[in-house]
PDB file of C-alpha atoms in Angstrom:
ATOM      1  CA  VAL D   1     -47.685  86.183 -10.345  1.00  0.00           C
ATOM      2  CA  ALA D   2     -45.548  86.168  -7.164  1.00  0.00           C
ATOM      3  CA  VAL D   3     -43.411  83.323  -8.515  1.00  0.00           C
ATOM      4  CA  GLU D   4     -42.953  85.114 -11.824  1.00  0.00           C
ATOM      5  CA  ARG D   5     -41.896  88.293 -10.018  1.00  0.00           C
ATOM      6  CA  ALA D   6     -39.487  86.384  -7.779  1.00  0.00           C
ATOM      7  CA  CYS D   7     -37.910  84.577 -10.738  1.00  0.00           C
ATOM      8  CA  ALA D   8     -37.722  87.570 -13.044  1.00  0.00           C
ATOM      9  CA  GLY D   9     -35.036  89.333 -11.003  1.00  0.00           C
ATOM     10  CA  ASN D  10     -35.924  92.808 -12.240  1.00  0.00           C
ATOM     11  CA  HIS D  11     -35.467  96.144 -10.487  1.00  0.00           C
ATOM     12  CA  GLU D  12     -39.053  96.101  -9.212  1.00  0.00           C
ATOM     13  CA  ASP D  13     -38.438  92.736  -7.531  1.00  0.00           C
ATOM     14  CA  GLU D  14     -35.217  93.914  -5.946  1.00  0.00           C
ATOM     15  CA  THR D  15     -36.965  97.020  -4.614  1.00  0.00           C
ATOM     16  CA  ALA D  16     -39.812  94.894  -3.186  1.00  0.00           C
ATOM     17  CA  VAL D  17     -37.314  92.600  -1.446  1.00  0.00           C
ATOM     18  CA  LEU D  18     -35.273  95.469  -0.003  1.00  0.00           C
ATOM     19  CA  ASN D  19     -38.431  97.258   1.208  1.00  0.00           C
ATOM     20  CA  ALA D  20     -39.708  94.053   2.813  1.00  0.00           C
ATOM     21  CA  LEU D  21     -36.367  93.425   4.519  1.00  0.00           C
ATOM     22  CA  GLU D  22     -36.461  96.965   5.904  1.00  0.00           C
ATOM     23  CA  LEU D  23     -40.078  96.606   7.046  1.00  0.00           C
ATOM     24  CA  ALA D  24     -39.183  93.344   8.821  1.00  0.00           C
ATOM     25  CA  GLY D  25     -36.118  94.909  10.414  1.00  0.00           C
ATOM     26  CA  ALA D  26     -33.883  92.529   8.472  1.00  0.00           C
ATOM     27  CA  ASP D  27     -32.230  94.911   6.005  1.00  0.00           C
ATOM     28  CA  SER D  28     -28.848  94.417   7.685  1.00  0.00           C
ATOM     29  CA  LEU D  29     -29.123  90.714   6.808  1.00  0.00           C
ATOM     30  CA  ALA D  30     -29.518  91.208   3.044  1.00  0.00           C
ATOM     31  CA  ASP D  31     -25.965  90.127   2.216  1.00  0.00           C
ATOM     32  CA  ARG D  32     -25.753  87.257   4.721  1.00  0.00           C
ATOM     33  CA  ASP D  33     -25.909  83.589   3.802  1.00  0.00           C
ATOM     34  CA  CYS D  34     -29.016  81.939   5.293  1.00  0.00           C
ATOM     35  CA  THR D  35     -26.883  79.268   6.966  1.00  0.00           C
ATOM     36  CA  THR D  36     -25.249  81.951   9.137  1.00  0.00           C
ATOM     37  CA  LEU D  37     -28.496  83.386  10.509  1.00  0.00           C
ATOM     38  CA  SER D  38     -29.785  82.799  14.028  1.00  0.00           C
ATOM     39  CA  GLY D  39     -33.322  81.504  14.582  1.00  0.00           C
ATOM     40  CA  GLY D  40     -34.708  84.997  15.147  1.00  0.00           C
ATOM     41  CA  GLU D  41     -32.915  86.363  12.098  1.00  0.00           C
ATOM     42  CA  LYS D  42     -34.293  83.518   9.957  1.00  0.00           C
ATOM     43  CA  GLN D  43     -37.816  84.274  11.167  1.00  0.00           C
ATOM     44  CA  ARG D  44     -37.403  87.934  10.180  1.00  0.00           C
ATOM     45  CA  VAL D  45     -36.124  86.940   6.724  1.00  0.00           C
ATOM     46  CA  LEU D  46     -39.007  84.490   6.214  1.00  0.00           C
ATOM     47  CA  ILE D  47     -41.521  87.166   7.189  1.00  0.00           C
ATOM     48  CA  ALA D  48     -39.785  89.592   4.812  1.00  0.00           C
ATOM     49  CA  ALA D  49     -40.038  86.997   2.014  1.00  0.00           C
ATOM     50  CA  ALA D  50     -43.802  86.864   2.476  1.00  0.00           C
ATOM     51  CA  LEU D  51     -44.050  90.657   2.592  1.00  0.00           C
ATOM     52  CA  ALA D  52     -41.985  91.006  -0.609  1.00  0.00           C
ATOM     53  CA  GLN D  53     -44.749  89.071  -2.356  1.00  0.00           C
ATOM     54  CA  ASP D  54     -47.369  91.556  -1.126  1.00  0.00           C
ATOM     55  CA  ALA D  55     -48.827  89.024   1.311  1.00  0.00           C
ATOM     56  CA  ARG D  56     -51.802  90.532   3.132  1.00  0.00           C
ATOM     57  CA  ILE D  57     -52.222  87.442   5.307  1.00  0.00           C
ATOM     58  CA  LEU D  58     -49.377  85.668   7.115  1.00  0.00           C
ATOM     59  CA  LEU D  59     -50.009  82.059   8.123  1.00  0.00           C
ATOM     60  CA  LEU D  60     -47.438  81.255  10.797  1.00  0.00           C
ATOM     61  CA  ASP D  61     -46.708  77.977  12.546  1.00  0.00           C
ATOM     62  CA  GLU D  62     -45.094  78.493  15.953  1.00  0.00           C
ATOM     63  CA  PRO D  63     -43.259  81.708  14.930  1.00  0.00           C
ATOM     64  CA  THR D  64     -41.401  82.044  18.249  1.00  0.00           C
ATOM     65  CA  THR D  65     -40.579  78.404  18.979  1.00  0.00           C
ATOM     66  CA  PHE D  66     -36.906  77.751  19.737  1.00  0.00           C
ATOM     67  CA  LEU D  67     -36.196  81.466  20.109  1.00  0.00           C
ATOM     68  CA  ASP D  68     -34.751  83.061  23.236  1.00  0.00           C
ATOM     69  CA  PRO D  69     -36.955  85.613  25.045  1.00  0.00           C
ATOM     70  CA  HIS D  70     -35.246  88.558  23.311  1.00  0.00           C
ATOM     71  CA  HIS D  71     -35.923  87.199  19.815  1.00  0.00           C
ATOM     72  CA  GLN D  72     -39.421  86.045  20.793  1.00  0.00           C
ATOM     73  CA  GLN D  73     -40.289  89.605  21.781  1.00  0.00           C
ATOM     74  CA  ASP D  74     -38.708  90.990  18.598  1.00  0.00           C
ATOM     75  CA  ILE D  75     -40.822  88.693  16.396  1.00  0.00           C
ATOM     76  CA  LEU D  76     -44.036  89.370  18.346  1.00  0.00           C
ATOM     77  CA  THR D  77     -43.397  93.128  18.192  1.00  0.00           C
ATOM     78  CA  LEU D  78     -42.740  92.905  14.445  1.00  0.00           C
ATOM     79  CA  LEU D  79     -45.957  90.959  13.851  1.00  0.00           C
ATOM     80  CA  SER D  80     -47.965  93.378  15.962  1.00  0.00           C
ATOM     81  CA  ARG D  81     -46.504  96.340  14.052  1.00  0.00           C
ATOM     82  CA  LEU D  82     -47.241  94.703  10.685  1.00  0.00           C
ATOM     83  CA  ASN D  83     -50.826  94.111  11.750  1.00  0.00           C
ATOM     84  CA  ARG D  84     -51.358  97.564  13.218  1.00  0.00           C
ATOM     85  CA  ASP D  85     -49.438  99.739  10.730  1.00  0.00           C
ATOM     86  CA  SER D  86     -49.714  97.771   7.471  1.00  0.00           C
ATOM     87  CA  GLY D  87     -53.020  95.977   7.954  1.00  0.00           C
ATOM     88  CA  VAL D  88     -51.446  92.536   7.514  1.00  0.00           C
ATOM     89  CA  THR D  89     -53.652  89.811   8.964  1.00  0.00           C
ATOM     90  CA  ILE D  90     -51.716  87.399  11.164  1.00  0.00           C
ATOM     91  CA  VAL D  91     -52.960  83.837  11.666  1.00  0.00           C
ATOM     92  CA  SER D  92     -50.599  82.049  14.013  1.00  0.00           C
ATOM     93  CA  VAL D  93     -50.559  78.550  15.477  1.00  0.00           C
ATOM     94  CA  THR D  94     -49.019  78.310  18.931  1.00  0.00           C
ATOM     95  CA  HIS D  95     -49.009  76.066  21.970  1.00  0.00           C
ATOM     96  CA  ASP D  96     -48.109  79.060  24.147  1.00  0.00           C
ATOM     97  CA  VAL D  97     -51.453  80.000  25.678  1.00  0.00           C
ATOM     98  CA  ASN D  98     -50.030  83.088  27.389  1.00  0.00           C
ATOM     99  CA  ALA D  99     -48.557  84.413  24.131  1.00  0.00           C
ATOM    100  CA  ALA D 100     -51.859  83.795  22.365  1.00  0.00           C
ATOM    101  CA  ALA D 101     -53.746  85.671  25.078  1.00  0.00           C
ATOM    102  CA  LEU D 102     -51.323  88.596  25.100  1.00  0.00           C
ATOM    103  CA  THR D 103     -50.940  89.062  21.342  1.00  0.00           C
ATOM    104  CA  SER D 104     -54.264  88.080  19.786  1.00  0.00           C
ATOM    105  CA  ASP D 105     -57.544  89.792  19.078  1.00  0.00           C
ATOM    106  CA  VAL D 106     -59.344  86.469  18.567  1.00  0.00           C
ATOM    107  CA  VAL D 107     -58.277  83.020  19.758  1.00  0.00           C
ATOM    108  CA  LEU D 108     -59.400  79.721  18.287  1.00  0.00           C
ATOM    109  CA  ALA D 109     -58.541  76.583  20.265  1.00  0.00           C
ATOM    110  CA  LEU D 110     -58.767  73.068  18.875  1.00  0.00           C
ATOM    111  CA  LEU D 111     -59.327  69.827  20.741  1.00  0.00           C
ATOM    112  CA  ASP D 112     -59.088  66.574  18.822  1.00  0.00           C
ATOM    113  CA  GLY D 113     -59.352  68.473  15.547  1.00  0.00           C
ATOM    114  CA  GLN D 114     -62.571  70.232  16.548  1.00  0.00           C
ATOM    115  CA  VAL D 115     -63.107  73.849  17.591  1.00  0.00           C
ATOM    116  CA  ALA D 116     -63.207  73.832  21.376  1.00  0.00           C
ATOM    117  CA  PHE D 117     -63.192  77.607  21.825  1.00  0.00           C
ATOM    118  CA  GLN D 118     -63.411  80.767  19.749  1.00  0.00           C
ATOM    119  CA  GLY D 119     -63.450  84.185  21.320  1.00  0.00           C
ATOM    120  CA  SER D 120     -61.469  86.917  23.001  1.00  0.00           C
ATOM    121  CA  PRO D 121     -58.325  86.303  25.038  1.00  0.00           C
ATOM    122  CA  ALA D 122     -60.204  87.381  28.183  1.00  0.00           C
ATOM    123  CA  GLU D 123     -62.868  84.742  27.526  1.00  0.00           C
ATOM    124  CA  LEU D 124     -60.188  82.102  26.925  1.00  0.00           C
ATOM    125  CA  MET D 125     -58.157  82.754  30.049  1.00  0.00           C
ATOM    126  CA  THR D 126     -60.580  81.295  32.568  1.00  0.00           C
ATOM    127  CA  ASP D 127     -60.201  78.045  34.437  1.00  0.00           C
ATOM    128  CA  ALA D 128     -63.502  76.700  33.086  1.00  0.00           C
ATOM    129  CA  VAL D 129     -62.527  77.187  29.425  1.00  0.00           C
ATOM    130  CA  LEU D 130     -58.942  75.983  29.754  1.00  0.00           C
ATOM    131  CA  LYS D 131     -59.976  73.006  31.896  1.00  0.00           C
ATOM    132  CA  ARG D 132     -62.373  71.933  29.132  1.00  0.00           C
ATOM    133  CA  ILE D 133     -59.547  72.170  26.567  1.00  0.00           C
ATOM    134  CA  TYR D 134     -56.638  70.761  28.591  1.00  0.00           C
ATOM    135  CA  GLN D 135     -58.439  68.599  31.176  1.00  0.00           C
ATOM    136  CA  ARG D 136     -56.669  70.280  34.090  1.00  0.00           C
ATOM    137  CA  SER D 137     -56.965  73.376  36.232  1.00  0.00           C
ATOM    138  CA  PHE D 138     -54.681  76.381  36.009  1.00  0.00           C
ATOM    139  CA  HIS D 139     -53.550  79.230  38.233  1.00  0.00           C
ATOM    140  CA  PHE D 140     -53.820  82.763  36.864  1.00  0.00           C
ATOM    141  CA  THR D 141     -52.441  86.175  37.616  1.00  0.00           C
ATOM    142  CA  PRO D 142     -53.020  89.481  35.833  1.00  0.00           C
ATOM    143  CA  HIS D 143     -50.209  90.521  33.509  1.00  0.00           C
ATOM    144  CA  PRO D 144     -48.504  93.536  35.141  1.00  0.00           C
ATOM    145  CA  VAL D 145     -48.929  95.761  32.060  1.00  0.00           C
ATOM    146  CA  SER D 146     -51.958  94.564  30.094  1.00  0.00           C
ATOM    147  CA  LYS D 147     -53.894  93.195  33.108  1.00  0.00           C
ATOM    148  CA  GLN D 148     -54.860  90.226  30.891  1.00  0.00           C
ATOM    149  CA  ASN D 149     -55.002  86.995  32.899  1.00  0.00           C
ATOM    150  CA  ILE D 150     -52.016  84.755  32.227  1.00  0.00           C
ATOM    151  CA  ILE D 151     -51.228  81.242  33.394  1.00  0.00           C
ATOM    152  CA  VAL D 152     -48.586  80.887  36.099  1.00  0.00           C
ATOM    153  CA  PRO D 153     -46.628  77.641  36.491  1.00  0.00           C
ATOM    154  CA  GLU D 154     -47.423  75.058  39.111  1.00  0.00           C
ATOM    155  CA  VAL D 155     -45.055  74.832  42.043  1.00  0.00           C
ATOM    156  CA  ILE D 156     -43.365  71.437  41.776  1.00  0.00           C
ATOM    157  CA  GLY D 157     -41.904  69.816  44.835  1.00  0.00           C
TER     158      GLY D 157
END
């Protein structure tokens, strides 16, 4: 049905696309060629494309990879808003443990293709759990706003 709607090109489809672009904060990009978009703008357009098809679940693979901190925050804020205000379920794959801990309700960690952990971010962000997953110890500090433990980098040198 989604493919038929996308190919039909009727007024209903155009309205769905424009509404999705607005919801994703990408309405100003509607007339731009995709090759001229930045990484963050492309992510917004891709999310809007899914929303235009009435997607209730977004499956995302590294949605903030290769984005600068400003665009990373924009995408994470957008996803949080979609989840909170529109009830869209977000399933996201990431290697950024801190981002997962700060933006997720439930975290699932894999090790060698097997579930190594499933639970809350607070349960994940302990040295015992992360050492089991990554075979190394970590240093933590509470995030200044959320108070959620986050990993801090090692001092090299």
